[in-house]
């Protein structure tokens, strides 16, 4: 009943709901045709709470090619917030269902795009705190779009430590799981390491650690991000400068030189 009422209210606002894409404890995502924007969009509908306020605050502030674009934000019935976003047909988790691992060159491209988004956020003094494969969307033209900023945190100086538990446990840094004071940006870097491992190995880390064939630069980058002590972990900017990610740029330069 409530779902039908929501869909009806959205129809009155010019959004023809086609289907539900995702649903959880905190939000529902719907695919809809927009009269105003003349295209298919994603509608994220959430009950108003502190996480929603954080997400809205961050999305209004950021603009990056690999962070989801927001078209509109409005309240519904005084208790719901609807975020109108560009639609993307897939995510990293779904992409791997069709293959045991993601090919190295594709993994490098997607991971490079994801890291560029995280570097941008950290430069804006924003930590994501829930980086995981389901939160990395893939557009129809194969571009990464980072979503879901409900656990995001604005930094208030350096170092900015917190004890608040966020993140999906499988992607959480040791210090987060142990409920110790942690640096949210360095916790993001750990989550990036888990994502890359999952992309190129096909499973989450710490199950038969490194018993697989993997080129040394990629193995080195994963080890770099998954350092137990957060003070020994690189910044996102350092990750972006790693030789394995620079290989893509070198290949592109060499290709253009040959042409």
Short mmCIF file of N, CA and C in Angstrom, two decimals, residues 47-175:
data_model
loop_
_atom_site.label_atom_id
_atom_site.label_comp_id
_atom_site.label_asym_id
_atom_site.label_seq_id
_atom_site.Cartn_x
_atom_site.Cartn_y
_atom_site.Cartn_z
N UNK A 47 13.84 7.74 4.23
CA UNK A 47 13.26 8.46 5.35
C UNK A 47 14.28 9.45 5.89
N UNK A 48 13.80 10.61 6.28
CA UNK A 48 14.71 11.67 6.73
C UNK A 48 15.36 11.28 8.06
N UNK A 49 16.69 11.21 8.06
CA UNK A 49 17.47 11.00 9.28
C UNK A 49 18.84 11.63 9.07
N UNK A 50 19.75 11.42 10.00
CA UNK A 50 21.06 12.09 9.91
C UNK A 50 21.86 11.60 8.71
N UNK A 51 21.69 10.31 8.34
CA UNK A 51 22.43 9.79 7.20
C UNK A 51 21.95 10.43 5.90
N UNK A 52 20.65 10.63 5.80
CA UNK A 52 20.08 11.30 4.62
C UNK A 52 20.59 12.73 4.54
N UNK A 53 20.60 13.40 5.66
CA UNK A 53 21.09 14.79 5.68
C UNK A 53 22.55 14.86 5.26
N UNK A 54 23.35 13.88 5.70
CA UNK A 54 24.76 13.83 5.29
C UNK A 54 24.88 13.59 3.80
N UNK A 55 24.12 12.62 3.28
CA UNK A 55 24.19 12.30 1.86
C UNK A 55 23.80 13.50 1.00
N UNK A 56 22.71 14.15 1.36
CA UNK A 56 22.24 15.32 0.60
C UNK A 56 23.29 16.42 0.64
N UNK A 57 23.85 16.65 1.81
CA UNK A 57 24.86 17.70 1.97
C UNK A 57 26.08 17.44 1.09
N UNK A 58 26.52 16.19 1.04
CA UNK A 58 27.69 15.84 0.22
C UNK A 58 27.36 15.93 -1.27
N UNK A 59 26.23 15.38 -1.67
CA UNK A 59 25.87 15.37 -3.09
C UNK A 59 25.68 16.77 -3.65
N UNK A 60 25.23 17.68 -2.82
CA UNK A 60 25.08 19.07 -3.27
C UNK A 60 26.43 19.75 -3.46
N UNK A 61 27.44 19.23 -2.78
CA UNK A 61 28.76 19.87 -2.78
C UNK A 61 29.69 19.34 -3.87
N UNK A 62 29.53 18.07 -4.25
CA UNK A 62 30.53 17.44 -5.12
C UNK A 62 30.11 17.43 -6.59
N UNK A 63 31.10 17.45 -7.45
CA UNK A 63 30.89 17.32 -8.90
C UNK A 63 32.14 16.70 -9.50
N UNK A 64 32.00 15.47 -9.99
CA UNK A 64 33.15 14.73 -10.51
C UNK A 64 32.64 13.73 -11.54
N UNK A 65 33.39 13.49 -12.61
CA UNK A 65 32.91 12.57 -13.66
C UNK A 65 32.66 11.15 -13.19
N UNK A 66 33.25 10.75 -12.05
CA UNK A 66 33.05 9.38 -11.57
C UNK A 66 32.32 9.32 -10.23
N UNK A 67 31.57 10.39 -9.94
CA UNK A 67 30.61 10.40 -8.83
C UNK A 67 29.24 10.64 -9.44
N UNK A 68 28.25 9.91 -8.96
CA UNK A 68 26.91 9.98 -9.56
C UNK A 68 26.40 11.42 -9.65
N UNK A 69 25.80 11.75 -10.80
CA UNK A 69 25.26 13.10 -11.00
C UNK A 69 23.84 13.18 -10.44
N UNK A 70 23.59 14.23 -9.67
CA UNK A 70 22.26 14.44 -9.09
C UNK A 70 21.53 15.51 -9.88
N UNK A 71 20.31 15.20 -10.29
CA UNK A 71 19.51 16.13 -11.09
C UNK A 71 18.59 16.97 -10.22
N UNK A 72 18.09 16.36 -9.14
CA UNK A 72 17.14 17.09 -8.27
C UNK A 72 17.06 16.39 -6.92
N UNK A 73 16.67 17.13 -5.91
CA UNK A 73 16.43 16.59 -4.56
C UNK A 73 15.17 17.27 -4.02
N UNK A 74 14.21 16.47 -3.56
CA UNK A 74 12.99 17.07 -3.01
C UNK A 74 12.41 16.20 -1.91
N UNK A 75 11.59 16.83 -1.06
CA UNK A 75 10.92 16.11 0.03
C UNK A 75 9.55 15.64 -0.43
N UNK A 76 9.11 14.53 0.16
CA UNK A 76 7.79 13.97 -0.14
C UNK A 76 7.06 13.71 1.18
N UNK A 77 5.88 14.23 1.30
CA UNK A 77 5.02 13.98 2.47
C UNK A 77 5.69 14.35 3.78
N UNK A 78 6.69 15.20 3.73
CA UNK A 78 7.34 15.70 4.94
C UNK A 78 8.20 14.71 5.69
N UNK A 79 8.27 13.46 5.21
CA UNK A 79 9.05 12.45 5.94
C UNK A 79 10.01 11.68 5.03
N UNK A 80 9.90 11.91 3.74
CA UNK A 80 10.77 11.22 2.79
C UNK A 80 11.56 12.23 1.97
N UNK A 81 12.76 11.82 1.57
CA UNK A 81 13.57 12.61 0.65
C UNK A 81 13.77 11.77 -0.61
N UNK A 82 13.63 12.39 -1.77
CA UNK A 82 13.87 11.72 -3.04
C UNK A 82 15.05 12.38 -3.73
N UNK A 83 16.05 11.60 -4.06
CA UNK A 83 17.20 12.09 -4.82
C UNK A 83 17.08 11.56 -6.24
N UNK A 84 17.01 12.46 -7.20
CA UNK A 84 16.90 12.09 -8.62
C UNK A 84 18.32 12.04 -9.20
N UNK A 85 18.72 10.86 -9.67
CA UNK A 85 20.09 10.66 -10.15
C UNK A 85 20.10 10.08 -11.56
N UNK A 86 21.24 10.20 -12.22
CA UNK A 86 21.42 9.53 -13.50
C UNK A 86 21.30 8.02 -13.27
N UNK A 87 20.74 7.33 -14.24
CA UNK A 87 20.57 5.88 -14.11
C UNK A 87 21.79 5.15 -14.66
N UNK A 88 22.14 4.05 -14.02
CA UNK A 88 23.25 3.20 -14.48
C UNK A 88 22.77 1.75 -14.41
N UNK A 89 22.99 0.97 -15.46
CA UNK A 89 22.40 -0.37 -15.54
C UNK A 89 23.08 -1.45 -14.71
N UNK A 90 24.30 -1.20 -14.22
CA UNK A 90 25.02 -2.28 -13.54
C UNK A 90 25.91 -1.72 -12.43
N UNK A 91 26.60 -2.63 -11.75
CA UNK A 91 27.60 -2.23 -10.76
C UNK A 91 28.71 -3.29 -10.76
N UNK A 92 29.76 -3.06 -10.00
CA UNK A 92 30.90 -3.98 -10.02
C UNK A 92 30.50 -5.39 -9.59
N UNK A 93 29.63 -5.49 -8.61
CA UNK A 93 29.20 -6.82 -8.14
C UNK A 93 28.51 -7.59 -9.26
N UNK A 94 27.58 -6.92 -9.95
CA UNK A 94 26.85 -7.59 -11.04
C UNK A 94 27.78 -7.91 -12.21
N UNK A 95 28.74 -7.02 -12.48
CA UNK A 95 29.64 -7.21 -13.62
C UNK A 95 30.43 -8.50 -13.49
N UNK A 96 30.76 -8.89 -12.26
CA UNK A 96 31.58 -10.09 -12.07
C UNK A 96 30.78 -11.38 -12.07
N UNK A 97 29.46 -11.27 -12.09
CA UNK A 97 28.64 -12.48 -12.11
C UNK A 97 28.81 -13.25 -13.42
N UNK A 98 29.25 -12.54 -14.46
CA UNK A 98 29.39 -13.16 -15.78
C UNK A 98 30.81 -13.65 -16.04
N UNK A 99 31.71 -13.47 -15.09
CA UNK A 99 33.10 -13.90 -15.26
C UNK A 99 33.72 -14.13 -13.88
N UNK A 100 34.66 -15.06 -13.80
CA UNK A 100 35.25 -15.38 -12.49
C UNK A 100 36.08 -14.22 -11.96
N UNK A 101 36.81 -13.56 -12.84
CA UNK A 101 37.56 -12.35 -12.47
C UNK A 101 37.37 -11.31 -13.57
N UNK A 102 37.62 -10.06 -13.24
CA UNK A 102 37.55 -8.99 -14.23
C UNK A 102 38.92 -8.89 -14.90
N UNK A 103 38.97 -8.91 -16.25
CA UNK A 103 40.26 -8.84 -16.95
C UNK A 103 41.10 -7.66 -16.46
N UNK A 104 42.42 -7.86 -16.44
CA UNK A 104 43.33 -6.89 -15.83
C UNK A 104 43.16 -5.48 -16.38
N UNK A 105 43.13 -5.33 -17.70
CA UNK A 105 43.03 -3.99 -18.29
C UNK A 105 41.73 -3.31 -17.91
N UNK A 106 40.63 -4.09 -17.90
CA UNK A 106 39.34 -3.51 -17.51
C UNK A 106 39.35 -3.15 -16.03
N UNK A 107 39.91 -4.03 -15.21
CA UNK A 107 40.00 -3.75 -13.77
C UNK A 107 40.81 -2.49 -13.52
N UNK A 108 41.91 -2.34 -14.25
CA UNK A 108 42.76 -1.16 -14.08
C UNK A 108 41.99 0.12 -14.45
N UNK A 109 41.24 0.07 -15.54
CA UNK A 109 40.47 1.24 -15.98
C UNK A 109 39.42 1.62 -14.94
N UNK A 110 38.62 0.63 -14.52
CA UNK A 110 37.56 0.92 -13.55
C UNK A 110 38.14 1.37 -12.21
N UNK A 111 39.20 0.69 -11.77
CA UNK A 111 39.78 1.03 -10.48
C UNK A 111 40.40 2.42 -10.52
N UNK A 112 41.03 2.76 -11.62
CA UNK A 112 41.61 4.10 -11.78
C UNK A 112 40.53 5.17 -11.67
N UNK A 113 39.38 4.93 -12.29
CA UNK A 113 38.27 5.88 -12.22
C UNK A 113 37.75 6.01 -10.79
N UNK A 114 37.63 4.87 -10.11
CA UNK A 114 37.16 4.88 -8.72
C UNK A 114 38.13 5.64 -7.83
N UNK A 115 39.42 5.37 -7.98
CA UNK A 115 40.43 6.06 -7.17
C UNK A 115 40.39 7.56 -7.42
N UNK A 116 40.19 7.97 -8.68
CA UNK A 116 40.12 9.41 -8.98
C UNK A 116 38.97 10.07 -8.23
N UNK A 117 37.84 9.35 -8.09
CA UNK A 117 36.70 9.89 -7.34
C UNK A 117 37.04 10.01 -5.85
N UNK A 118 37.73 9.01 -5.30
CA UNK A 118 38.08 9.03 -3.88
C UNK A 118 39.13 10.11 -3.60
N UNK A 119 40.10 10.27 -4.50
CA UNK A 119 41.09 11.35 -4.35
C UNK A 119 40.38 12.70 -4.31
N UNK A 120 39.41 12.87 -5.20
CA UNK A 120 38.64 14.13 -5.24
C UNK A 120 37.91 14.35 -3.92
N UNK A 121 37.24 13.32 -3.42
CA UNK A 121 36.50 13.44 -2.15
C UNK A 121 37.43 13.81 -1.01
N UNK A 122 38.55 13.12 -0.92
CA UNK A 122 39.49 13.38 0.18
C UNK A 122 40.06 14.79 0.09
N UNK A 123 40.26 15.27 -1.13
CA UNK A 123 40.74 16.65 -1.30
C UNK A 123 39.70 17.65 -0.81
N UNK A 124 38.41 17.25 -0.90
CA UNK A 124 37.32 18.09 -0.38
C UNK A 124 37.10 17.84 1.12
N UNK A 125 37.98 17.07 1.73
CA UNK A 125 37.87 16.68 3.14
C UNK A 125 36.61 15.88 3.44
N UNK A 126 36.28 14.98 2.51
CA UNK A 126 35.14 14.08 2.67
C UNK A 126 35.65 12.64 2.59
N UNK A 127 35.30 11.83 3.58
CA UNK A 127 35.57 10.39 3.52
C UNK A 127 34.26 9.68 3.21
N UNK A 128 34.31 8.66 2.36
CA UNK A 128 33.08 7.96 1.96
C UNK A 128 32.60 7.00 3.05
N UNK A 129 33.48 6.15 3.54
CA UNK A 129 33.26 5.22 4.65
C UNK A 129 32.32 4.05 4.35
N UNK A 130 31.93 3.87 3.10
CA UNK A 130 31.18 2.66 2.75
C UNK A 130 31.51 2.23 1.32
N UNK A 131 32.80 2.25 1.01
CA UNK A 131 33.23 1.82 -0.32
C UNK A 131 33.09 0.31 -0.44
N UNK A 132 32.34 -0.13 -1.43
CA UNK A 132 32.17 -1.56 -1.71
C UNK A 132 31.69 -1.70 -3.15
N UNK A 133 31.73 -2.92 -3.66
CA UNK A 133 31.44 -3.14 -5.08
C UNK A 133 30.02 -2.71 -5.47
N UNK A 134 29.06 -2.90 -4.57
CA UNK A 134 27.67 -2.52 -4.88
C UNK A 134 27.50 -1.01 -4.99
N UNK A 135 28.42 -0.25 -4.41
CA UNK A 135 28.33 1.21 -4.46
C UNK A 135 29.14 1.81 -5.60
N UNK A 136 29.63 0.95 -6.47
CA UNK A 136 30.37 1.40 -7.66
C UNK A 136 29.54 1.02 -8.89
N UNK A 137 28.75 1.98 -9.38
CA UNK A 137 27.89 1.72 -10.53
C UNK A 137 28.69 1.77 -11.82
N UNK A 138 28.14 1.10 -12.86
CA UNK A 138 28.72 1.13 -14.20
C UNK A 138 27.67 1.62 -15.18
N UNK A 139 27.98 2.67 -15.91
CA UNK A 139 27.03 3.26 -16.86
C UNK A 139 27.00 2.44 -18.15
N UNK A 140 26.07 2.80 -19.03
CA UNK A 140 25.94 2.10 -20.31
C UNK A 140 27.21 2.22 -21.15
N UNK A 141 27.95 3.33 -20.98
CA UNK A 141 29.21 3.49 -21.73
C UNK A 141 30.43 3.10 -20.89
N UNK A 142 30.19 2.24 -19.87
CA UNK A 142 31.27 1.59 -19.13
C UNK A 142 32.08 2.53 -18.24
N UNK A 143 31.44 3.53 -17.70
CA UNK A 143 32.11 4.47 -16.80
C UNK A 143 31.70 4.19 -15.35
N UNK A 144 32.65 4.31 -14.44
CA UNK A 144 32.39 4.14 -13.01
C UNK A 144 31.68 5.36 -12.45
N UNK A 145 30.69 5.11 -11.58
CA UNK A 145 29.99 6.19 -10.86
C UNK A 145 29.84 5.76 -9.40
N UNK A 146 30.47 6.48 -8.51
CA UNK A 146 30.40 6.18 -7.08
C UNK A 146 29.12 6.73 -6.48
N UNK A 147 28.45 5.92 -5.64
CA UNK A 147 27.18 6.32 -5.04
C UNK A 147 27.20 6.09 -3.53
N UNK A 148 26.09 6.46 -2.90
CA UNK A 148 25.76 6.12 -1.50
C UNK A 148 26.69 6.80 -0.50
N UNK A 149 26.35 8.04 -0.14
CA UNK A 149 27.18 8.84 0.75
C UNK A 149 26.57 9.00 2.15
N UNK A 150 25.66 8.10 2.51
CA UNK A 150 24.99 8.21 3.80
C UNK A 150 25.91 8.10 5.00
N UNK A 151 27.03 7.36 4.85
CA UNK A 151 28.01 7.23 5.93
C UNK A 151 29.18 8.20 5.77
N UNK A 152 29.07 9.10 4.81
CA UNK A 152 30.15 10.05 4.55
C UNK A 152 30.46 10.90 5.78
N UNK A 153 31.68 11.41 5.81
CA UNK A 153 32.10 12.22 6.96
C UNK A 153 32.96 13.38 6.47
N UNK A 154 32.64 14.57 6.95
CA UNK A 154 33.47 15.74 6.68
C UNK A 154 34.60 15.78 7.70
N UNK A 155 35.83 15.97 7.22
CA UNK A 155 36.98 16.07 8.13
C UNK A 155 36.98 17.40 8.84
N UNK A 156 37.51 17.38 10.07
CA UNK A 156 37.61 18.62 10.84
C UNK A 156 39.05 18.81 11.31
N UNK A 157 39.98 18.73 10.39
CA UNK A 157 41.38 18.88 10.76
C UNK A 157 42.13 17.57 10.60
N UNK A 158 43.44 17.59 10.85
CA UNK A 158 44.26 16.40 10.65
C UNK A 158 45.10 16.13 11.89
N UNK A 159 45.20 14.89 12.38
CA UNK A 159 44.37 13.78 11.91
C UNK A 159 42.96 13.85 12.50
N UNK A 160 42.00 13.40 11.75
CA UNK A 160 40.60 13.46 12.18
C UNK A 160 40.14 12.04 12.50
N UNK A 161 40.30 11.62 13.74
CA UNK A 161 39.97 10.25 14.12
C UNK A 161 38.54 10.15 14.65
N UNK A 162 37.93 9.01 14.42
CA UNK A 162 36.58 8.75 14.91
C UNK A 162 36.48 7.30 15.34
N UNK A 163 35.49 6.97 16.16
CA UNK A 163 35.23 5.59 16.57
C UNK A 163 33.94 5.04 15.95
N UNK A 164 33.20 5.88 15.26
CA UNK A 164 31.88 5.48 14.74
C UNK A 164 32.02 4.32 13.75
N UNK A 165 31.28 3.24 13.99
CA UNK A 165 31.37 2.08 13.09
C UNK A 165 30.52 2.32 11.86
N UNK A 166 31.17 2.34 10.71
CA UNK A 166 30.49 2.41 9.42
C UNK A 166 31.10 1.32 8.55
N UNK A 167 30.66 1.24 7.34
CA UNK A 167 31.25 0.32 6.36
C UNK A 167 30.65 -1.09 6.50
N UNK A 168 30.60 -1.80 5.39
CA UNK A 168 30.21 -3.20 5.38
C UNK A 168 31.38 -4.02 5.92
N UNK A 169 31.15 -4.93 6.89
CA UNK A 169 32.26 -5.61 7.57
C UNK A 169 33.32 -6.21 6.64
N UNK A 170 32.91 -6.82 5.53
CA UNK A 170 33.89 -7.45 4.63
C UNK A 170 34.87 -6.44 4.03
N UNK A 171 34.47 -5.16 4.00
CA UNK A 171 35.31 -4.11 3.41
C UNK A 171 35.94 -3.21 4.47
N UNK A 172 35.67 -3.50 5.74
CA UNK A 172 36.09 -2.61 6.82
C UNK A 172 37.54 -2.86 7.22
N UNK A 173 38.26 -1.79 7.49
CA UNK A 173 39.65 -1.87 7.95
C UNK A 173 39.71 -2.49 9.35
N UNK A 174 40.85 -3.10 9.71
CA UNK A 174 40.98 -3.74 11.03
C UNK A 174 40.64 -2.80 12.19
N UNK A 175 41.13 -1.56 12.11
CA UNK A 175 40.89 -0.62 13.21
C UNK A 175 39.41 -0.27 13.35
#
